[in-house]
Amino acid sequence: MQITLNGEAYDVREGATAAELVAELELGNRRIAMEVNEELLPRSQFETYQFAQGDRVEIVHAIGGG
Amino acid sequence: MSHDSLTVAGRTFHSRLLLGTGKYQDMAQAEAAIQASGAEIVTIAIRRSNIGQDPEQPNLLDVVPPDRYTILPNTAGCYTPRDAVRTCQLARELLDGHNLVKLEVLGDEKTLYPDVTGTLEAAEQLINDGFDVMVYTTDDPIIARRLEDIGCCAIMPLASPIGSGLGIQSHYNILSIVENASVPVLVDAGVGTASDAAEAMELGCDGVLMNTAIAGAQDPVLMASAMRKGIEAGREAYRAGRIPIKRYASASSPIEGTFF
């Protein structure tokens, strides 16, 4: 199944959860936040949220800025 | 001077210099500049994570840990209220519910001037969603008042365009904004050197937010120290109450008692 992750096509297994994706990307111990289809996905829902085909996923972090 | 503190949305600070964390050569330079500036509030930007890159690379929030600094996420790069609101919501999640943000809705890439109608719209949505909004805006006193009226916790007019180093272009507008406001007014953007920062403070501003003036200096750490002093000097001068400006001289030494 394909989703869009930070603007690029990305394959995940059918029914993959947000938590699985975070683990796969080795972002588990990083400060990140996630949005699916332009709506915030709280960390508390990572375990239960299952991606659907075509979900547009954004994973963000803090960088330097003014 | 310990009693002369800055309070924004119920949070109290000793430093009146707010520092951006962009444009430094590396994390070590950013860290040294932040320390030299004495800043307690530091801004960050929210961007896509680098998927597939070394997970061990240094993280900005290791350099400015949220338990030691007040992190002020910005909405830099946002040209619509919607994008600004999304960015703030992601930032709040990223920072475990920390709800203080710097809102900027930009209108144009060349000037990076605020889109004031977009800014008002985004500010209203964010305040309704429980955010404390420090708002970047033009030096228009009427817009500043409207932003305060809808509940922004700090008004942050530009001195001049972001990164320009042109200093304060409309002294009297900044003064009007300061006079009208009952929330803190901080000059945000356009400061070039320490005297610009001092000038903002002498006008009665409550603080100055800067980034390029320090990060882009030949010696950012030394400039951070200079800015700190400029802000402290300007603040003290403001509190001391300057002499009136006159066109002609007024002798410093007594006229009486001359023997010639």
Short mmCIF file of C-alpha atoms in Angstrom, two decimals:
data_model
loop_
_atom_site.label_atom_id
_atom_site.label_comp_id
_atom_site.label_asym_id
_atom_site.label_seq_id
_atom_site.Cartn_x
_atom_site.Cartn_y
_atom_site.Cartn_z
CA MET A 1 0.00 0.00 0.00
CA GLN A 2 1.30 3.41 -0.86
CA ILE A 3 1.18 6.61 1.16
CA THR A 4 2.83 9.95 0.57
CA LEU A 5 5.46 10.64 3.22
CA ASN A 6 6.87 14.16 3.35
CA GLY A 7 5.95 14.67 -0.26
CA GLU A 8 7.30 11.40 -1.63
CA ALA A 9 5.73 8.03 -2.39
CA TYR A 10 6.35 5.51 0.36
CA ASP A 11 5.30 1.86 0.74
CA VAL A 12 3.83 0.54 3.96
CA ARG A 13 2.15 -2.79 4.65
CA GLU A 14 -1.63 -3.00 4.54
CA GLY A 15 -2.96 -1.81 7.90
CA ALA A 16 0.35 -0.36 9.08
CA THR A 17 0.04 1.93 12.09
CA ALA A 18 1.64 5.31 12.62
CA ALA A 19 3.70 3.78 15.43
CA GLU A 20 5.08 1.16 13.04
CA LEU A 21 6.13 3.83 10.58
CA VAL A 22 7.87 5.85 13.29
CA ALA A 23 9.74 2.73 14.42
CA GLU A 24 10.69 1.81 10.86
CA LEU A 25 12.12 5.28 10.31
CA GLU A 26 14.05 5.07 13.60
CA LEU A 27 12.36 8.23 14.81
CA GLY A 28 11.09 6.68 18.02
CA ASN A 29 13.40 8.60 20.31
CA ARG A 30 13.26 11.88 18.36
CA ARG A 31 11.00 14.81 18.99
CA ILE A 32 8.66 14.69 16.03
CA ALA A 33 5.04 15.44 15.24
CA MET A 34 2.83 13.91 12.57
CA GLU A 35 0.04 15.12 10.39
CA VAL A 36 -2.18 12.94 8.19
CA ASN A 37 -4.10 14.63 5.37
CA GLU A 38 -3.42 18.03 6.90
CA GLU A 39 -4.79 17.08 10.31
CA LEU A 40 -2.62 16.64 13.38
CA LEU A 41 -2.25 13.05 14.53
CA PRO A 42 -1.52 13.18 18.26
CA ARG A 43 1.21 10.86 19.55
CA SER A 44 -1.40 9.19 21.74
CA GLN A 45 -3.02 7.84 18.55
CA PHE A 46 0.15 6.51 16.88
CA GLU A 47 -0.50 2.97 18.13
CA THR A 48 -4.04 2.80 16.87
CA TYR A 49 -4.06 4.89 13.71
CA GLN A 50 -3.88 2.68 10.60
CA PHE A 51 -2.89 4.30 7.34
CA ALA A 52 -5.22 4.19 4.36
CA GLN A 53 -4.09 4.04 0.75
CA GLY A 54 -3.04 7.50 -0.41
CA ASP A 55 -2.75 9.09 3.04
CA ARG A 56 -0.62 12.22 2.90
CA VAL A 57 1.66 11.99 5.89
CA GLU A 58 3.95 14.72 7.17
CA ILE A 59 6.54 14.09 9.87
CA VAL A 60 8.17 17.25 11.18
CA HIS A 61 10.82 18.25 13.66
CA ALA A 62 12.36 21.43 15.06
CA ILE A 63 15.16 23.15 13.18
CA GLY A 64 16.91 26.48 13.51
CA GLY A 65 14.86 29.49 12.56
CA GLY A 66 14.05 33.06 13.48
CA MET B 1 17.73 45.45 37.81
CA SER B 2 16.39 42.12 38.96
CA HIS B 3 12.90 43.52 39.45
CA ASP B 4 12.81 44.80 35.87
CA SER B 5 11.49 41.67 34.25
CA LEU B 6 9.55 40.92 31.10
CA THR B 7 6.27 39.07 31.45
CA VAL B 8 4.66 37.46 28.42
CA ALA B 9 1.46 35.45 28.82
CA GLY B 10 2.14 34.90 32.51
CA ARG B 11 5.74 33.76 31.98
CA THR B 12 8.48 35.96 33.46
CA PHE B 13 11.92 36.54 31.98
CA HIS B 14 15.02 38.51 32.92
CA SER B 15 16.39 38.79 29.41
CA ARG B 16 14.72 41.07 26.90
CA LEU B 17 16.60 39.62 23.97
CA LEU B 18 14.80 36.89 22.07
CA LEU B 19 17.05 34.98 19.73
CA GLY B 20 16.44 33.03 16.56
CA THR B 21 18.34 29.81 15.98
CA GLY B 22 18.66 29.94 12.18
CA LYS B 23 21.62 30.63 9.90
CA TYR B 24 24.46 29.67 12.26
CA GLN B 25 27.43 27.77 10.88
CA ASP B 26 26.72 24.83 13.14
CA MET B 27 25.02 23.84 16.37
CA ALA B 28 28.10 24.70 18.45
CA GLN B 29 28.11 28.27 17.15
CA ALA B 30 24.38 28.58 17.75
CA GLU B 31 24.82 27.36 21.31
CA ALA B 32 27.70 29.76 22.02
CA ALA B 33 25.77 32.71 20.58
CA ILE B 34 22.65 31.89 22.57
CA GLN B 35 24.71 31.76 25.76
CA ALA B 36 26.50 35.03 25.01
CA SER B 37 23.18 36.73 24.26
CA GLY B 38 21.67 35.72 27.57
CA ALA B 39 18.44 34.88 25.73
CA GLU B 40 15.86 32.85 27.62
CA ILE B 41 13.39 32.66 24.75
CA VAL B 42 14.64 31.11 21.52
CA THR B 43 12.73 30.66 18.31
CA ILE B 44 12.67 27.52 16.22
CA ALA B 45 11.14 26.56 12.88
CA ILE B 46 9.10 23.44 12.11
CA ARG B 47 10.14 21.53 9.00
CA ARG B 48 9.93 18.08 7.50
CA SER B 49 12.13 15.49 9.18
CA ASN B 50 14.95 14.22 7.01
CA ILE B 51 13.71 10.73 6.32
CA GLY B 52 16.49 8.19 5.94
CA GLN B 53 19.29 10.39 7.20
CA ASP B 54 21.58 9.61 10.08
CA PRO B 55 19.33 9.42 13.15
CA GLU B 56 22.31 10.34 15.32
CA GLN B 57 22.81 13.81 13.84
CA PRO B 58 22.55 16.55 16.48
CA ASN B 59 19.09 17.82 17.24
CA LEU B 60 18.44 21.50 17.83
CA LEU B 61 16.42 20.75 20.94
CA ASP B 62 19.50 19.11 22.47
CA VAL B 63 21.26 22.48 22.19
CA VAL B 64 18.25 24.41 23.49
CA PRO B 65 16.53 21.94 25.80
CA PRO B 66 12.91 22.93 26.49
CA ASP B 67 13.45 22.54 30.23
CA ARG B 68 16.08 25.31 30.19
CA TYR B 69 14.79 27.62 27.48
CA THR B 70 11.37 28.84 26.52
CA ILE B 71 10.99 27.52 23.01
CA LEU B 72 9.09 29.81 20.67
CA PRO B 73 8.09 27.95 17.51
CA ASN B 74 7.56 30.24 14.55
CA THR B 75 5.44 29.97 11.45
CA ALA B 76 8.15 31.24 9.14
CA GLY B 77 7.52 30.38 5.53
CA CYS B 78 3.73 30.35 5.96
CA TYR B 79 1.83 32.43 3.43
CA THR B 80 -1.68 31.36 4.44
CA PRO B 81 -3.51 31.33 7.77
CA ARG B 82 -4.18 27.62 7.27
CA ASP B 83 -0.48 26.75 6.98
CA ALA B 84 0.34 28.89 10.01
CA VAL B 85 -2.33 27.19 12.12
CA ARG B 86 -1.16 23.70 11.00
CA THR B 87 2.42 24.62 11.88
CA CYS B 88 1.44 25.80 15.37
CA GLN B 89 -0.58 22.66 16.02
CA LEU B 90 2.38 20.47 15.02
CA ALA B 91 4.70 22.57 17.18
CA ARG B 92 2.44 22.23 20.22
CA GLU B 93 2.39 18.46 19.77
CA LEU B 94 6.16 18.37 19.26
CA LEU B 95 6.68 20.34 22.47
CA ASP B 96 4.30 18.32 24.65
CA GLY B 97 1.52 20.88 24.77
CA HIS B 98 3.64 24.05 25.07
CA ASN B 99 1.28 26.65 23.63
CA LEU B 100 3.38 29.80 23.14
CA VAL B 101 3.99 30.55 19.45
CA LYS B 102 5.33 33.26 17.21
CA LEU B 103 2.80 33.82 14.45
CA GLU B 104 3.89 35.18 11.13
CA VAL B 105 1.82 35.05 7.96
CA LEU B 106 3.90 36.40 5.15
CA GLY B 107 2.66 38.22 2.10
CA ASP B 108 5.54 38.33 -0.32
CA GLU B 109 8.87 36.56 -0.77
CA LYS B 110 10.83 39.64 -1.72
CA THR B 111 9.95 41.71 1.32
CA LEU B 112 8.75 38.96 3.70
CA TYR B 113 6.29 41.60 4.78
CA PRO B 114 3.45 40.39 7.00
CA ASP B 115 0.09 39.75 5.34
CA VAL B 116 -1.90 41.57 7.98
CA THR B 117 -5.35 40.29 7.04
CA GLY B 118 -4.02 36.72 6.98
CA THR B 119 -2.25 37.39 10.28
CA LEU B 120 -5.46 38.61 11.95
CA GLU B 121 -7.35 35.56 10.70
CA ALA B 122 -4.71 33.11 11.88
CA ALA B 123 -4.31 34.86 15.24
CA GLU B 124 -8.02 34.58 15.92
CA GLN B 125 -8.08 30.86 15.09
CA LEU B 126 -5.01 30.15 17.20
CA ILE B 127 -6.30 32.07 20.22
CA ASN B 128 -9.61 30.21 19.98
CA ASP B 129 -7.60 26.98 19.93
CA GLY B 130 -5.82 27.88 23.18
CA PHE B 131 -2.53 29.25 21.91
CA ASP B 132 -0.64 32.19 23.40
CA VAL B 133 0.21 34.18 20.30
CA MET B 134 3.17 36.51 19.97
CA VAL B 135 2.49 38.12 16.65
CA TYR B 136 4.85 39.42 14.00
CA THR B 137 3.28 42.37 12.23
CA THR B 138 3.91 45.60 10.39
CA ASP B 139 4.64 48.83 12.23
CA ASP B 140 1.03 49.96 11.68
CA PRO B 141 -0.38 51.09 15.05
CA ILE B 142 -3.98 50.36 14.02
CA ILE B 143 -3.24 46.76 13.08
CA ALA B 144 -1.19 46.39 16.28
CA ARG B 145 -4.20 47.49 18.31
CA ARG B 146 -6.52 45.10 16.51
CA LEU B 147 -4.13 42.21 17.15
CA GLU B 148 -4.08 43.12 20.83
CA ASP B 149 -7.88 43.43 20.87
CA ILE B 150 -8.34 39.89 19.57
CA GLY B 151 -6.07 38.60 22.34
CA CYS B 152 -2.47 38.36 21.15
CA CYS B 153 -0.13 38.20 24.16
CA ALA B 154 2.67 40.24 22.55
CA ILE B 155 2.82 42.55 19.55
CA MET B 156 5.98 42.28 17.49
CA PRO B 157 6.27 44.96 14.83
CA LEU B 158 9.12 44.82 12.37
CA ALA B 159 11.84 47.46 12.52
CA SER B 160 12.43 46.85 8.81
CA PRO B 161 12.32 43.76 6.54
CA ILE B 162 13.53 40.44 7.97
CA GLY B 163 17.28 40.04 7.61
CA SER B 164 17.73 43.52 6.11
CA GLY B 165 19.72 45.10 8.94
CA LEU B 166 18.11 48.43 8.08
CA GLY B 167 17.21 49.17 11.69
CA ILE B 168 14.09 51.02 12.80
CA GLN B 169 12.51 52.78 9.83
CA SER B 170 9.44 54.29 11.51
CA HIS B 171 10.37 55.44 14.97
CA TYR B 172 7.11 57.25 15.53
CA ASN B 173 5.02 54.26 14.52
CA ILE B 174 6.90 52.05 16.96
CA LEU B 175 6.40 54.72 19.61
CA SER B 176 2.66 54.86 18.89
CA ILE B 177 2.39 51.09 19.15
CA VAL B 178 4.22 51.15 22.49
CA GLU B 179 2.00 53.95 23.81
CA ASN B 180 -1.21 52.19 22.79
CA ALA B 181 -0.36 48.70 23.96
CA SER B 182 -1.06 47.06 27.28
CA VAL B 183 0.70 43.85 26.26
CA PRO B 184 4.47 43.66 25.62
CA VAL B 185 5.74 45.18 22.38
CA LEU B 186 8.88 43.63 20.94
CA VAL B 187 10.66 44.75 17.81
CA ASP B 188 11.03 41.70 15.61
CA ALA B 189 13.17 41.79 12.47
CA GLY B 190 15.36 44.33 10.76
CA VAL B 191 17.82 45.05 13.56
CA GLY B 192 21.37 45.29 12.21
CA THR B 193 23.61 46.18 15.10
CA ALA B 194 23.64 46.92 18.82
CA SER B 195 22.59 50.57 18.47
CA ASP B 196 19.44 49.48 16.59
CA ALA B 197 18.52 47.21 19.49
CA ALA B 198 19.28 49.98 22.00
CA GLU B 199 17.11 52.37 20.01
CA ALA B 200 14.16 50.00 20.13
CA MET B 201 14.52 49.75 23.89
CA GLU B 202 14.88 53.53 24.27
CA LEU B 203 11.54 53.91 22.48
CA GLY B 204 10.00 51.85 25.26
CA CYS B 205 9.82 48.46 23.60
CA ASP B 206 9.77 45.54 26.01
CA GLY B 207 12.26 43.47 24.05
CA VAL B 208 13.82 42.71 20.69
CA LEU B 209 13.74 39.50 18.69
CA MET B 210 16.61 39.00 16.28
CA ASN B 211 18.41 36.32 14.35
CA THR B 212 20.33 37.41 11.24
CA ALA B 213 22.01 40.36 12.97
CA ILE B 214 23.77 37.89 15.24
CA ALA B 215 24.03 34.75 13.09
CA GLY B 216 25.21 36.73 10.09
CA ALA B 217 27.81 38.84 11.90
CA GLN B 218 31.46 38.04 11.23
CA ASP B 219 31.75 37.00 14.87
CA PRO B 220 28.26 35.91 15.95
CA VAL B 221 29.24 35.24 19.56
CA LEU B 222 30.76 38.70 20.00
CA MET B 223 27.73 40.28 18.33
CA ALA B 224 25.44 38.32 20.66
CA SER B 225 27.28 39.88 23.60
CA ALA B 226 27.06 43.33 22.01
CA MET B 227 23.32 42.94 21.44
CA ARG B 228 22.80 41.90 25.02
CA LYS B 229 24.54 45.06 26.20
CA GLY B 230 22.72 47.21 23.65
CA ILE B 231 19.38 45.99 24.91
CA GLU B 232 20.34 46.41 28.55
CA ALA B 233 21.72 49.90 27.89
CA GLY B 234 18.64 50.94 25.92
CA ARG B 235 16.34 49.61 28.61
CA GLU B 236 18.19 51.44 31.37
CA ALA B 237 18.19 54.66 29.34
CA TYR B 238 14.45 54.34 28.80
CA ARG B 239 13.83 53.80 32.50
CA ALA B 240 16.20 56.63 33.43
CA GLY B 241 14.27 59.11 31.29
CA ARG B 242 16.34 60.96 28.75
CA ILE B 243 16.79 64.75 28.62
CA PRO B 244 14.61 66.73 26.25
CA ILE B 245 16.11 67.55 22.87
CA LYS B 246 16.84 71.27 22.37
CA ARG B 247 18.28 73.16 19.43
CA TYR B 248 20.83 75.20 21.41
CA ALA B 249 23.47 74.64 24.04
CA SER B 250 22.98 74.48 27.77
CA ALA B 251 26.26 74.87 29.71
CA SER B 252 27.30 71.99 31.92
CA SER B 253 29.59 74.14 34.12
CA PRO B 254 28.21 76.92 36.38
CA ILE B 255 28.15 80.44 34.97
CA GLU B 256 28.72 81.96 38.46
CA GLY B 257 32.19 82.12 39.99
CA THR B 258 34.16 82.61 36.82
CA PHE B 259 37.34 84.68 37.53
CA PHE B 260 37.95 85.90 33.98
#
